[in-house]
């Protein structure tokens, strides 16, 4: 139990998750970009997602009640593009705007990688 507690504290020292119901703009977009690890890399300024409270640096935990940890990037994209009602649960960034990272204790095997520039809004639904 102590190891689980240490992992949780290293991932987030108590930030409450937030749930947002998002709507699409006139082009059918949600107004944000997400990496394969669930990191929100960009939010359209003053768009619907921004007005709802979604911010760059937030980390997706669930998309339409599906845990992000169980989804491939393509599955995340499909849920975001095809769901009629899109609800997301996120962990907000640190107060300085930097994203919360995975476990950083030496014995933790659950670190999050980076370096992926994909985002769902630039993925064409025809697979091109």
C-alpha positions as MATLAB code, in Angstrom:
seq = 'XXXXXXXXXXXXXXXXXXXXXXXXXXXXXXXXXXXXXXXXXXXXXXXXXXXXXXXXXXXXXXXXXXXXXXXXXXXXXXXXXXXXXXXXXXXXXXXXXXXXXXXXXXXXXXXXXXXXXXXXXXXXXXXX';
ca = [
       0.000    0.000    0.000;
       2.866    2.397    0.752;
       4.275    1.933   -2.770;
       0.881    2.757   -4.318;
       0.642    5.856   -2.159;
       4.161    6.931   -3.196;
       3.271    6.471   -6.879;
       0.114    8.527   -6.521;
       1.933   11.321   -4.693;
       4.621   11.470   -7.391;
       2.030   11.656  -10.182;
      -0.066   14.349   -8.530;
       0.126   15.730   -5.024;
      -3.627   15.994   -4.660;
      -4.898   17.846   -7.726;
      -8.569   17.100   -8.206;
      -9.606   15.753  -11.590;
     -12.011   17.811  -13.655;
     -14.717   16.592  -16.018;
     -15.746   18.611  -19.053;
     -18.520   18.117  -21.590;
     -17.211   19.497  -24.856;
     -18.992   20.698  -27.945;
     -17.721   21.086  -31.464;
     -17.126   24.314  -33.355;
     -18.658   25.054  -36.777;
     -15.983   22.882  -38.436;
     -16.797   19.917  -36.174;
     -13.589   20.282  -34.159;
     -13.268   20.248  -30.384;
     -10.549   22.901  -30.294;
      -7.625   21.094  -28.695;
      -4.715   18.805  -29.568;
      -3.715   15.703  -27.624;
      -0.608   13.512  -27.668;
      -0.582    9.718  -27.466;
      -0.010    9.854  -23.694;
      -3.073   12.051  -23.123;
      -1.218   15.354  -22.753;
      -3.181   18.360  -24.042;
      -0.599   20.276  -26.069;
      -2.732   23.105  -27.407;
      -6.167   24.588  -26.710;
      -7.745   27.046  -29.137;
      -7.854   30.412  -27.348;
     -11.399   31.403  -26.442;
     -12.837   28.349  -28.235;
     -15.491   26.121  -26.669;
     -12.968   23.815  -24.969;
     -11.110   26.827  -23.535;
     -14.375   28.422  -22.369;
     -15.273   25.168  -20.615;
     -11.980   25.260  -18.695;
      -9.686   22.885  -20.631;
      -6.091   24.133  -20.621;
      -2.787   23.308  -22.285;
      -0.751   21.030  -20.034;
      -3.788   19.153  -18.722;
      -3.570   15.372  -18.877;
      -6.521   13.327  -20.144;
      -7.535   10.553  -17.771;
     -10.772    9.474  -19.497;
     -12.477   10.094  -22.809;
     -16.201    9.297  -22.789;
     -15.653    7.204  -19.621;
     -12.880    5.129  -21.293;
      -9.575    5.234  -19.349;
      -6.871    6.748  -21.562;
      -4.346    4.206  -20.253;
      -6.304    1.449  -22.019;
      -6.518    3.271  -25.376;
      -4.137    3.521  -28.283;
      -3.665    6.945  -29.820;
      -5.880    5.908  -32.734;
      -8.644    4.815  -30.337;
      -8.416    8.195  -28.574;
      -8.664    9.930  -31.945;
     -11.663    7.812  -32.947;
     -13.512    8.549  -29.692;
     -12.825   12.268  -29.971;
     -13.835   12.430  -33.635;
     -16.882   10.168  -33.650;
     -18.590   10.524  -30.265;
     -21.727   12.648  -30.413;
     -21.246   13.850  -26.856;
     -17.618   14.144  -25.769;
     -16.845   14.131  -22.078;
     -13.268   14.193  -20.866;
     -11.795   13.853  -17.416;
      -8.463   15.594  -16.923;
      -5.870   16.293  -14.290;
      -5.058   20.008  -14.582;
      -1.482   21.231  -15.020;
       0.640   22.524  -12.144;
      -0.063   26.148  -11.148;
       2.879   27.260  -13.331;
       1.210   25.607  -16.358;
       3.631   22.694  -16.643;
       2.017   19.289  -17.177;
       1.881   16.706  -14.434;
       4.155   13.773  -15.253;
       4.178   10.088  -14.454;
       5.806    8.567  -11.423;
       9.406    9.700  -10.881;
      10.473    7.550   -7.937;
      13.494    5.319   -8.718;
      11.526    2.065   -8.285;
       8.568    3.186  -10.413;
       8.043    1.484  -13.765;
       5.126    3.739  -14.721;
       6.831    6.773  -16.189;
       5.246    8.563  -19.105;
       7.265    9.019  -22.267;
       7.208   12.038  -24.485;
       8.351   13.193  -27.865;
       5.181   12.418  -29.780;
       3.763   15.242  -31.863;
       0.506   13.648  -32.996;
      -2.827   15.251  -32.351;
      -6.333   14.207  -33.143;
      -7.435   17.262  -35.114;
      -4.753   16.753  -37.735;
      -5.635   13.102  -38.294;
      -7.855   12.729  -41.324;
     -10.873   10.442  -40.800;
     -10.193    8.660  -44.121;
      -6.846    7.439  -42.750;
      -4.669    9.629  -44.979;
];
